[in-house]
Coordinates of C-alpha atoms and ligand atoms in Angstrom, one line a residue:
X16 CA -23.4 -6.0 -14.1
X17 CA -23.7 -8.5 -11.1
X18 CA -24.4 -7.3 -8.0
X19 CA -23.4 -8.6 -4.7
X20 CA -26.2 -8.4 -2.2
X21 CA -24.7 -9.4 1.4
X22 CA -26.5 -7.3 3.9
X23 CA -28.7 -9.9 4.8
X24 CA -26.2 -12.8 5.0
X25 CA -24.2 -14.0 8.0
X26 CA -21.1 -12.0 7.3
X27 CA -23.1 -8.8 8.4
X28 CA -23.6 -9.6 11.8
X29 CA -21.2 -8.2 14.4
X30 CA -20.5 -7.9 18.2
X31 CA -23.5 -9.9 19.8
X32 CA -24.5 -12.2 17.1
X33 CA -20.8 -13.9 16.9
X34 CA -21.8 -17.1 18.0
X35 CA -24.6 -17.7 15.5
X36 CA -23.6 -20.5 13.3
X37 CA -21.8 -19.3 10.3
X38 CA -21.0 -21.5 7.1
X39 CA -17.6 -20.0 6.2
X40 CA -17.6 -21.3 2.4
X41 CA -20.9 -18.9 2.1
X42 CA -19.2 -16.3 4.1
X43 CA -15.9 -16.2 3.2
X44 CA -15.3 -17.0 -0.3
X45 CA -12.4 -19.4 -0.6
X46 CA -10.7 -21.5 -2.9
X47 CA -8.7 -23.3 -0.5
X48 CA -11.3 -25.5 0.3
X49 CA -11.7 -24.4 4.1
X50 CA -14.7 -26.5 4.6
X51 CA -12.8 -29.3 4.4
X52 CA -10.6 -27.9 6.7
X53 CA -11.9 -28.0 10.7
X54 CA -8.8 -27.1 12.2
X55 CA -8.6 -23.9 10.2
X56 CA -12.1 -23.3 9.7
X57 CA -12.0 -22.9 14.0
X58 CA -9.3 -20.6 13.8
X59 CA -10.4 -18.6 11.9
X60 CA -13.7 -18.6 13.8
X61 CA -12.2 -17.3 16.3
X62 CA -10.3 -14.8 15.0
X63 CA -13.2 -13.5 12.9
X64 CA -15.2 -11.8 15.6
X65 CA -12.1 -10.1 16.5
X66 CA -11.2 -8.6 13.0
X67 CA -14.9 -7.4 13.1
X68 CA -14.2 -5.5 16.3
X69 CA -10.9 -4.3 14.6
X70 CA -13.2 -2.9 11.8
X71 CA -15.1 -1.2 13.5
X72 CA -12.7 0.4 15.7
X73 CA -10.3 0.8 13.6
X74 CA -11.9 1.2 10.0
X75 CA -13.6 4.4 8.1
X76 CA -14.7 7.0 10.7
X77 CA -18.4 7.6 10.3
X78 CA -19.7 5.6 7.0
X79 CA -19.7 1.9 8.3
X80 CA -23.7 2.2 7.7
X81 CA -23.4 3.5 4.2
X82 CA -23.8 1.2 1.3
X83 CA -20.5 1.3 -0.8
X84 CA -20.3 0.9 -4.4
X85 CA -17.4 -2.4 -4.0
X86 CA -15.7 -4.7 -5.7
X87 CA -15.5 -7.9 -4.5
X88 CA -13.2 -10.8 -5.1
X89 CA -14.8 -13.3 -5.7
X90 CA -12.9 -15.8 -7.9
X91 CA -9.3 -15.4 -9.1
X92 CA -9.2 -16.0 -12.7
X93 CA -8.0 -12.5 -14.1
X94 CA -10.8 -12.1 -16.4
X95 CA -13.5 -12.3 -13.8
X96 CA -12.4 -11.8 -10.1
X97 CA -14.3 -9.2 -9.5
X98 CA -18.3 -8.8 -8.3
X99 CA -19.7 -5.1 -8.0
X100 CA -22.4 -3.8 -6.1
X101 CA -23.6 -1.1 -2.9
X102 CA -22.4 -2.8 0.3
X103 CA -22.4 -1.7 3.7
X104 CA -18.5 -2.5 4.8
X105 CA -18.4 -4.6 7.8
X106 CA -20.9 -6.5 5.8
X107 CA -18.1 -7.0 3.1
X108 CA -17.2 -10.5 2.1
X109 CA -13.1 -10.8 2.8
X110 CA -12.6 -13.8 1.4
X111 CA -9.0 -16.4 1.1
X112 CA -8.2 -16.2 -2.6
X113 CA -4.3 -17.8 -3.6
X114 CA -3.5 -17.7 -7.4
X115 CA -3.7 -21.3 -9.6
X116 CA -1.0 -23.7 -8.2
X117 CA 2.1 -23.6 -10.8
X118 CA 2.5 -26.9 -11.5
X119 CA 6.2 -28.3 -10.8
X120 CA 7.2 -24.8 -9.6
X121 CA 10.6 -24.6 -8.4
X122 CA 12.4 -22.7 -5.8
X123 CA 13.3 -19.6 -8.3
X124 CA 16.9 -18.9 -5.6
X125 CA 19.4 -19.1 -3.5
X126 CA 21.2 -22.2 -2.1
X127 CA 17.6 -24.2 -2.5
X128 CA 17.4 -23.3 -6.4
X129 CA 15.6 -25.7 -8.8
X130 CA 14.2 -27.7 -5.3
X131 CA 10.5 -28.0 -5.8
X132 CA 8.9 -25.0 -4.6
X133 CA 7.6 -25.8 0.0
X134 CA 4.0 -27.0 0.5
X135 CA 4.7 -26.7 4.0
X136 CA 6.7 -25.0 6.1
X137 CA 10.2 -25.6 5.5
X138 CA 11.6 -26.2 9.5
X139 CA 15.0 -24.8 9.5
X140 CA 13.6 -21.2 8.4
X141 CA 10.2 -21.3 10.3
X142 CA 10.6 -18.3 12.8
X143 CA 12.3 -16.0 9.2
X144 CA 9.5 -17.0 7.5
X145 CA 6.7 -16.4 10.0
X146 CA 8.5 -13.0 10.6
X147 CA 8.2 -11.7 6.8
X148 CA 4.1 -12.7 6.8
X149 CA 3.7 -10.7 9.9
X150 CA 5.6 -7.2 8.9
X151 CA 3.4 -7.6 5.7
X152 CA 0.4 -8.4 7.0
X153 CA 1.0 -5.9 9.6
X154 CA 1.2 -2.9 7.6
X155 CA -2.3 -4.0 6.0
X156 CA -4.6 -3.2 9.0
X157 CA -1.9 0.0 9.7
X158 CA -2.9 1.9 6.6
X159 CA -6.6 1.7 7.6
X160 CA -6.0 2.7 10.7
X161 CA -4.0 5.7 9.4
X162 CA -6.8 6.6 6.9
X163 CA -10.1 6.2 9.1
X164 CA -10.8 9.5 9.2
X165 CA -10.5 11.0 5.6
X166 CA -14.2 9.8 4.8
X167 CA -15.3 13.6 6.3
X168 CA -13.5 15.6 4.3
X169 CA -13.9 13.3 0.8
X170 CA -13.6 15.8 -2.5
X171 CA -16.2 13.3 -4.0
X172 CA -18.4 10.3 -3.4
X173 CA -16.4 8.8 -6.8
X174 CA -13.2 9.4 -3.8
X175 CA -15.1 8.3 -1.0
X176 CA -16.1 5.1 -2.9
X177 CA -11.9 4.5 -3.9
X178 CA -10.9 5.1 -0.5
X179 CA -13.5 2.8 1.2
X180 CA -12.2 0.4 -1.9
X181 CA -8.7 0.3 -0.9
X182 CA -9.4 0.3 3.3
X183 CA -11.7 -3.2 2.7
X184 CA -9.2 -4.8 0.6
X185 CA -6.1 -4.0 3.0
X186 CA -8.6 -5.5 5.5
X187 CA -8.6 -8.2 2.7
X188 CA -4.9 -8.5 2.5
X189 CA -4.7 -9.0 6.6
X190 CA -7.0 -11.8 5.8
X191 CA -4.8 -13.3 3.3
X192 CA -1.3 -12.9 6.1
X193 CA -3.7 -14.1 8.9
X194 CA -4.7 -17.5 6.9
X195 CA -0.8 -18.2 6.5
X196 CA -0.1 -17.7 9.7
X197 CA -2.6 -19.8 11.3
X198 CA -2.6 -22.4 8.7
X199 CA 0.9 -23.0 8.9
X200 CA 2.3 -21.6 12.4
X201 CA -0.2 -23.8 14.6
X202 CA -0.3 -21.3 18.4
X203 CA 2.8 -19.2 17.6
X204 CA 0.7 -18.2 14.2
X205 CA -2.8 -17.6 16.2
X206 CA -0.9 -15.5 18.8
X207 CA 1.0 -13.6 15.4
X208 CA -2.7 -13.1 14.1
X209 CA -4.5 -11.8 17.2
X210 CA -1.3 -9.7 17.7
X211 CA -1.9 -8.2 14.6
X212 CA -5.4 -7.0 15.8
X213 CA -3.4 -5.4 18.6
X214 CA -1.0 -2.9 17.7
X215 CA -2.4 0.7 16.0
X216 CA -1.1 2.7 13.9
X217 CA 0.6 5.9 15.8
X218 CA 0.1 4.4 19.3
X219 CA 3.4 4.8 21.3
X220 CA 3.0 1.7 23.4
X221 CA 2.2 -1.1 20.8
X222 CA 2.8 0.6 17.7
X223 CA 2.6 -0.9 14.1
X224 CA 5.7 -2.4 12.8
X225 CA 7.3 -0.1 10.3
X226 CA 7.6 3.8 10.7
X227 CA 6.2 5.0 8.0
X228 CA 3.1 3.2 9.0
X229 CA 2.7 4.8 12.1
X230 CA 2.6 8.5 10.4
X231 CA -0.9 9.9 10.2
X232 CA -2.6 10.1 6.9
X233 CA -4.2 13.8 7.9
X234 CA -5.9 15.2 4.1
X235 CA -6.7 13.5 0.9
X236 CA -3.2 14.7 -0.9
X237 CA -1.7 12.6 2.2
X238 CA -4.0 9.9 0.7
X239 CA -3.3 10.2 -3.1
X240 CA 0.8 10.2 -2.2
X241 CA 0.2 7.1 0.0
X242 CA -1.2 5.1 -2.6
X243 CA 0.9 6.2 -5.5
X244 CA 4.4 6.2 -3.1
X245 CA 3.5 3.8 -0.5
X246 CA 1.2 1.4 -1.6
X247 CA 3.8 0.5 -4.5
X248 CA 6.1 -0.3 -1.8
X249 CA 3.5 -3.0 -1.1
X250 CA 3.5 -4.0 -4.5
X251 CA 7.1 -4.5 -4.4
X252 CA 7.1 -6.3 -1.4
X253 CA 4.5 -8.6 -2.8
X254 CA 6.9 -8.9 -5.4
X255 CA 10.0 -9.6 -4.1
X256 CA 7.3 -12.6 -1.8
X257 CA 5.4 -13.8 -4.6
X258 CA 9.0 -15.4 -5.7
X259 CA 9.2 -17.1 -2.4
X260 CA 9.9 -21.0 -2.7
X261 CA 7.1 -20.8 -0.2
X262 CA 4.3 -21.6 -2.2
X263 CA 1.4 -20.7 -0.4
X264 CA 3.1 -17.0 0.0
X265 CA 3.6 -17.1 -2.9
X266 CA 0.2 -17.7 -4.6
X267 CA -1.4 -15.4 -1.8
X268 CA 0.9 -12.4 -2.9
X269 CA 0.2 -12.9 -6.4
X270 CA -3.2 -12.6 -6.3
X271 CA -2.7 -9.7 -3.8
X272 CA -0.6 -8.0 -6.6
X273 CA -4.0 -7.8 -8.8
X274 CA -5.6 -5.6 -5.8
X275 CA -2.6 -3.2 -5.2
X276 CA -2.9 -2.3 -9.0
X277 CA -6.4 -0.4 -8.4
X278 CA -4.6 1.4 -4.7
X279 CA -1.5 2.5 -7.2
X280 CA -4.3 3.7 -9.8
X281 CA -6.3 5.6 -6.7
X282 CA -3.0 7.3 -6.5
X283 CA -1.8 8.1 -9.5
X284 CA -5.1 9.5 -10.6
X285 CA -5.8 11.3 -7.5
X286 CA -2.5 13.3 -7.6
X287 CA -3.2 13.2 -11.6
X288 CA -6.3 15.2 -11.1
X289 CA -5.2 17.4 -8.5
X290 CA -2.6 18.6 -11.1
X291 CA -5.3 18.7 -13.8
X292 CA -7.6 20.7 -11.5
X293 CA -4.8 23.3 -11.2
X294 CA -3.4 23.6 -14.3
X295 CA -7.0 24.1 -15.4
X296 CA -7.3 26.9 -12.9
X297 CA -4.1 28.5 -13.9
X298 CA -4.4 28.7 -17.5
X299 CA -8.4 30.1 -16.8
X300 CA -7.1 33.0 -14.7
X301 CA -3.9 33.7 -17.0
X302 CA -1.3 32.7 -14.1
X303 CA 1.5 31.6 -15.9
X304 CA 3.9 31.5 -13.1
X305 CA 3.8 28.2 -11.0
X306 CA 5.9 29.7 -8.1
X307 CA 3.5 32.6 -7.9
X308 CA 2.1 31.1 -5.0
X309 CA -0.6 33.1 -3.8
X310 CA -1.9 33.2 -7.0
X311 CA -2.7 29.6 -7.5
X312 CA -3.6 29.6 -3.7
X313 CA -6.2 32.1 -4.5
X314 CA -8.0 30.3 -7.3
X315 CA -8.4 27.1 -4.7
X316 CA -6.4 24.6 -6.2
X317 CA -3.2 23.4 -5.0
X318 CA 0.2 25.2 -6.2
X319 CA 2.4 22.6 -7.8
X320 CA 5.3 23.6 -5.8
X321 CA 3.8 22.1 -3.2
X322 CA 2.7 19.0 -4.9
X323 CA 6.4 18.6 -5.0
X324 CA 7.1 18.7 -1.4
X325 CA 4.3 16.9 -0.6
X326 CA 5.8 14.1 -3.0
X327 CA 9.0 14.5 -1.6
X328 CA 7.8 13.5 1.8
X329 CA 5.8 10.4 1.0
X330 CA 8.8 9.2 -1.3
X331 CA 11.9 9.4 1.2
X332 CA 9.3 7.7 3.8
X333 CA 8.6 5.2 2.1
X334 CA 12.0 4.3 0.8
X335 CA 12.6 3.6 4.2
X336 CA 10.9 1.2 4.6
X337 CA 13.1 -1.0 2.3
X338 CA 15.0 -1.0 5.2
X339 CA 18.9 -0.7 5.3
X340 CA 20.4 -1.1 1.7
X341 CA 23.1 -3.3 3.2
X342 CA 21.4 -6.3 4.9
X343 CA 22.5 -9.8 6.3
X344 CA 18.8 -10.7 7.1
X345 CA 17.9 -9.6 3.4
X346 CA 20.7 -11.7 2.5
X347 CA 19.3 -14.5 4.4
X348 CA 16.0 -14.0 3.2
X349 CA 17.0 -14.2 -0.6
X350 CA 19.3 -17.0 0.3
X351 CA 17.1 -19.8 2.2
X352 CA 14.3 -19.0 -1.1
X353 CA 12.3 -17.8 1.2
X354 CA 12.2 -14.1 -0.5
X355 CA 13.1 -13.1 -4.1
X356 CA 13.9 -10.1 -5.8
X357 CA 11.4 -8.5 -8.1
X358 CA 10.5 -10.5 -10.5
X359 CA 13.4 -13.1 -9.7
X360 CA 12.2 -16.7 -11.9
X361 CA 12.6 -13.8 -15.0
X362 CA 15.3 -12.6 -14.5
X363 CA 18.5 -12.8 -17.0
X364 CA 22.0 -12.6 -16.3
X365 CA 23.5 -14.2 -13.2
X366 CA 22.9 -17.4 -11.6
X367 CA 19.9 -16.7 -9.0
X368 CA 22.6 -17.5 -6.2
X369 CA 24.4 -14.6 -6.0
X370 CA 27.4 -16.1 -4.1
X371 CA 30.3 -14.5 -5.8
X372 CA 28.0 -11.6 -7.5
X373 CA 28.3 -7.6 -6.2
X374 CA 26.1 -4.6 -6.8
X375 CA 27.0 -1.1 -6.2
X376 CA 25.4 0.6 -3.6
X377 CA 25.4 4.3 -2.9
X378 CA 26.7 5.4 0.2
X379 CA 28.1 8.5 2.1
X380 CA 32.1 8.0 2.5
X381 CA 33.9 10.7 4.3
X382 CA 31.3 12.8 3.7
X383 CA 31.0 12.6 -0.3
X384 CA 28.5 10.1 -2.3
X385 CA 30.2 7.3 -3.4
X386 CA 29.2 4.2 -5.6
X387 CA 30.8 1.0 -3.7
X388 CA 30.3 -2.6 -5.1
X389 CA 29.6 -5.1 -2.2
X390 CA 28.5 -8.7 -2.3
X391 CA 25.4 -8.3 -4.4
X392 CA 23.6 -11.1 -1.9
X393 CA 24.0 -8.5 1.1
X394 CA 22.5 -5.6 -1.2
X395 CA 19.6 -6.9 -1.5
X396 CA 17.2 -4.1 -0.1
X397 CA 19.3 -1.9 -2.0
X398 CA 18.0 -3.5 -5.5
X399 CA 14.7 -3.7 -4.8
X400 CA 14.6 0.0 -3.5
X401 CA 16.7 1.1 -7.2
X402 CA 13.5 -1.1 -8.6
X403 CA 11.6 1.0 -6.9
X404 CA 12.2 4.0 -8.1
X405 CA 12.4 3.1 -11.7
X406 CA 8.6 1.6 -11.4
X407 CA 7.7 5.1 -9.2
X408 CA 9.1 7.0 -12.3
X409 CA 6.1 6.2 -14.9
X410 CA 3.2 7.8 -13.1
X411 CA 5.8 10.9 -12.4
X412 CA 6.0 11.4 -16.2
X413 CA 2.8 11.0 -17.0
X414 CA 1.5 13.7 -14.0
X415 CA 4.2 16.1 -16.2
X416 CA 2.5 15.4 -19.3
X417 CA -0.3 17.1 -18.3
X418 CA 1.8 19.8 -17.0
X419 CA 3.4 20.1 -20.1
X420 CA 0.0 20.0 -22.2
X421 CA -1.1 23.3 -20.7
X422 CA 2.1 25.6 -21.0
X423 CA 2.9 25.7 -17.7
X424 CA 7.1 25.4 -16.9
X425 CA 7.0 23.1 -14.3
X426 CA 8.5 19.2 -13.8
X427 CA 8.0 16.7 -10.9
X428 CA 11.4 14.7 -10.3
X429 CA 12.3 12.1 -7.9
X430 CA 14.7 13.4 -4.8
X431 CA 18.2 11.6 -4.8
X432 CA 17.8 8.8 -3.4
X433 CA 19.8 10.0 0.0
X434 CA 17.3 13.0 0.6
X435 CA 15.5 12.9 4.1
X436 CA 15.9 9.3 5.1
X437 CA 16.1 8.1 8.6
X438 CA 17.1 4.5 7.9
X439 CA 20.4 2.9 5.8
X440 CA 23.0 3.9 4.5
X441 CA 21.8 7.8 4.7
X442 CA 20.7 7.4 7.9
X443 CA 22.5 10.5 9.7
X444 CA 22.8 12.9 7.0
X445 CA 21.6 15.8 5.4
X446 CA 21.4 15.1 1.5
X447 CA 19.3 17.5 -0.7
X448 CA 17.0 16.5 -3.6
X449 CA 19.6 17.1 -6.2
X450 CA 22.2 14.7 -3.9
X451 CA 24.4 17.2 -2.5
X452 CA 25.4 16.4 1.3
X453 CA 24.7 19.4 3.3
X454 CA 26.0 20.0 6.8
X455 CA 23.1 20.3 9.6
X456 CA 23.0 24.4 9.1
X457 CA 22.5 24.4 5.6
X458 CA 20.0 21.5 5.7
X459 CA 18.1 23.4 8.3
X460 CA 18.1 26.7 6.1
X461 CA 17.1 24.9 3.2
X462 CA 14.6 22.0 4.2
X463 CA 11.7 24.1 4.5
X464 CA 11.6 24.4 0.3
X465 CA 11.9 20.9 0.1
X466 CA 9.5 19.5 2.8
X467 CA 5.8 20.3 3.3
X468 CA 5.8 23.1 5.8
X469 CA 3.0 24.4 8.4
X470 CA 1.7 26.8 6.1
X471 CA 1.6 24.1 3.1
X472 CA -0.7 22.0 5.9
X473 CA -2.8 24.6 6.8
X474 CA -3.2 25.5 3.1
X475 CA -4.1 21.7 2.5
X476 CA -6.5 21.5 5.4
X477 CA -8.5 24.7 4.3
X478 CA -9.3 23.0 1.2
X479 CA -10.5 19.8 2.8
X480 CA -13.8 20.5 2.9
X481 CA -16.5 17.9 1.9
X482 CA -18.0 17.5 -1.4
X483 CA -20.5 14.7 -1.1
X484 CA -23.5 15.3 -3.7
X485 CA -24.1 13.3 -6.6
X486 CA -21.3 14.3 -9.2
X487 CA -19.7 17.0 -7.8
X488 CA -15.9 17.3 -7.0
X489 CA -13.9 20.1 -5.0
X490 CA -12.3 22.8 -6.5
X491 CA -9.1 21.5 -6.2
X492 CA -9.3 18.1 -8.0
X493 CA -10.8 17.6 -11.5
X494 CA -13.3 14.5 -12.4
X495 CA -12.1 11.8 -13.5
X496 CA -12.5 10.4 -17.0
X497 CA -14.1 7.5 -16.0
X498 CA -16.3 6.0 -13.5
X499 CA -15.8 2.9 -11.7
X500 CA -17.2 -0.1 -13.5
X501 CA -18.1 2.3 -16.6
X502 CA -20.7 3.8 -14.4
X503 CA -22.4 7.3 -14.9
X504 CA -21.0 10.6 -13.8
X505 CA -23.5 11.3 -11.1
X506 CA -23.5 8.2 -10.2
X507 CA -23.8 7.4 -6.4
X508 CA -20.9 6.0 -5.3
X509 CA -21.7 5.9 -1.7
X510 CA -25.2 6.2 -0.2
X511 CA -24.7 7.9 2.7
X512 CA -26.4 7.2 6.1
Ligands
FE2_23 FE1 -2.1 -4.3 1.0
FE2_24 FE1 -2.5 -1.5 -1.0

């Protein structure tokens, strides 16, 4: 194991000491050669000392002084990317990684198809294009922001670790949007990327972008759903970007891609655990019951009832922000090559063009659920959210599995599709999680078995209660199998101070 040793070097020194001298190739590692590079290398020295302020606003609550067990990127071929050792996190090397160049790539669609794949900016879609890297990069500082508080109430310092893992590479991925913008957007992109720096998560006056990221992230099951639900919105987003005829986006989201895997892991294990941890609890006491409520409750674990709400929440949020199904800017998008869909240069079938092609879209028609075809081009979002859900479907099967394993009768689904969305085609009305349209009355005597309620959150914020010593976890979530980098069960993740 290699360790990364930066809390002496220059990337660890904040606030006053900005205007020391800083060789960026030792401080930010790059492979886009920025040394060779003034005019970005001085952008980004500007920006730099803001970001730091950012993090340290803005980042984990109360632990920017402990050392962190993290990975750092360091290279990007996908056998050895990744550097691990304890770190304190404004100290953390974000570095500018883009995948290998693709040799003769091509633009993968739309009315540009077969063109070789942009080096620059392509002029007639500048402001499109400038707009997509800034509502990605600016849900990457959001989620921070909306976790900065969880490090208090961590069930374990294997969780604190993961969470502190995930906050430094969102950081990370700002990094990535920030380089794009001011390496290929000149002012407009420096403005873009102090503007970024700006807006908070939750603040009414200058909030982040997209609503979902501007919902608090109050307890660690908030956390878990996040990454499983919402950071794999990111990962389609990436995606549907790492097919842009862009090339530089496109190389930065692919690398990007190999970091989202360990947030949707952090998620899908988290909620994995929590479900082990009760099912363990149910079985030891003899509740055989999951809708005995107070029961599980009593044992100190979390009822799986409520799991499903919980999950319900964090999916129809999150589908939302695929925006509306039916889209002329999505259509634009996908039609200047500037935005794929998911994995778009594979795909079989139809002509990457899409000019004559339709895809059925569900929609509410006279108040029933109807499937309508329309021109496929305009349906865009609509794809990529039905994508979506197929990819959210695996971890959901495999959290039943263990459900299943103990005896308990009990199955996590995915609400329709229609359930508890605020944007699109449902926008405006009351579907249930079985895809029923309800009128207002019925949807508010029925959403409280649906939604988490007040008495689920105070339930959830009783148990948040700190575990932080060497190998111990919280009642209510189980170990997990395996540390991080193979390491030791009491192994110490954080050092706290
Ligand atoms: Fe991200
Ligand atoms: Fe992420």
């Amino acid at each position: 194991m290699s360790s990364v040793d930066t809390t002496t070097d220059a990337a660890g020194t904040i606030g006053s000491d900005r205007f020391v001298e800083i060789s960026y190739d030792d401080v930010i590692p790059n492979n886009v050669e920025l040394s060779s590079d003034k005019q970005l290398q001085r952008a980004l020295e500007t920006w730099r000392p803001n970001y730091l302020d950012w993090w340290n606003d803005m980042g984990p609550e109360g632990y920017q002084q402990s050392e962190v067990y993290l990975r750092t990127a360091v290279g990007v071929d996908p056998s050895g990317w990744a550097k691990f050792g304890h770190v304190k996190m404004p100290a953390y090397r974000w570095g500018i990684l883009l995948a290998p160049k693709v040799e003769g790539r091509t633009i993968p669609c739309g009315r540009h198809k077969g063109q070789p794949a942009w080096q620059d900016v392509p002029g007639e879609y500048r402001s499109l294009l400038r707009r997509l890297i800034v509502v990605q990069g600016d849900t990457e500082p959001a989620s921070v922001e909306q976790q900065r508080y969880l490090g208090a109430t961590a069930p374990s310092l294997y969780d604190m670790r993961n969470l502190f893992q995930v906050n430094v590479e969102e950081g990370r991925h700002l990094w990535a949007m920030v380089y794009l913008l001011v390496k290929y957007f000149g002012k407009d992109g420096r403005e873009e990327a102090q503007a970024l720096l700006e807006r908070r998560s939750g603040q009414e006056d200058n909030p982040r972008i997209l609503g979902a990221f501007n919902e608090r992230t109050p307890d660690w099951l908030s956390f878990f759903m996040f990454t499983y639900f919402t950071d794999r919105d990111g990962k389609m987003q990436l995606a549907a970007l790492a097919e842009s005829g862009f090339d530089p986006l496109s190389r930065t989201c692919r690398f990007m891609l190999t970091e989202e895997a360990h947030h949707m892991f952090v998620g899908e294990t988290g909620v994995q655990r929590t479900i082990e941890a009760t099912c363990a609890a149910m079985v030891k006491a003899g509740v055989k019951d999951p809708n005995d409520v107070e029961a599980v409750r009593k044992l100190g674990v979390v009822d799986l009832p409520l799991l499903q709400r919980k999950a319900n929440f964090h999916m129809s949020v999150t589908r939302d922000l695929f925006g509306s199904e039916i889209s002329s800017n999505a259509a634009e998008a996908f039609s200047s090559g500037l935005k794929g869909r998911f994995n778009e240069a594979n795909l079989k079938g139809d002509d990457h063009v899409l000019q004559d092609a339709t895809y059925g879209v569900s929609r509410v028609v006279g108040g029933k659920l109807v499937e309508e075809q329309v021109p496929a081009l305009r349906a865009i979002n609509s794809r990529l959210l039905d994508d979506y859900i197929v990819d959210c479907q695996g971890g959901v099967d495999r959290w039943n599995k263990v459900i299943e394993k103990a005896g308990i009768a009990f199955k996590f689904v995915q609400p329709h599709k229609g359930f508890n969305r605020r944007i699109g085609e449902f926008a405006g009305h009351r579907i249930s999680p079985l895809g029923e349209v309800l009128t207002e009355e019925q949807w508010q005597a029925e959403s409280g078995r649906w939604l988490p309620n007040d008495a689920d959150m105070a339930f959830i914020g009783s148990l948040m209660k700190p575990c932080h010593e060497r190998g111990n976890y919280a009642s209510w979530i189980a170990p997990p199998r395996v540390g991080i980098n193979n390491q030791p069960g009491d192994f110490e993740y954080v050092r706290i101070c």
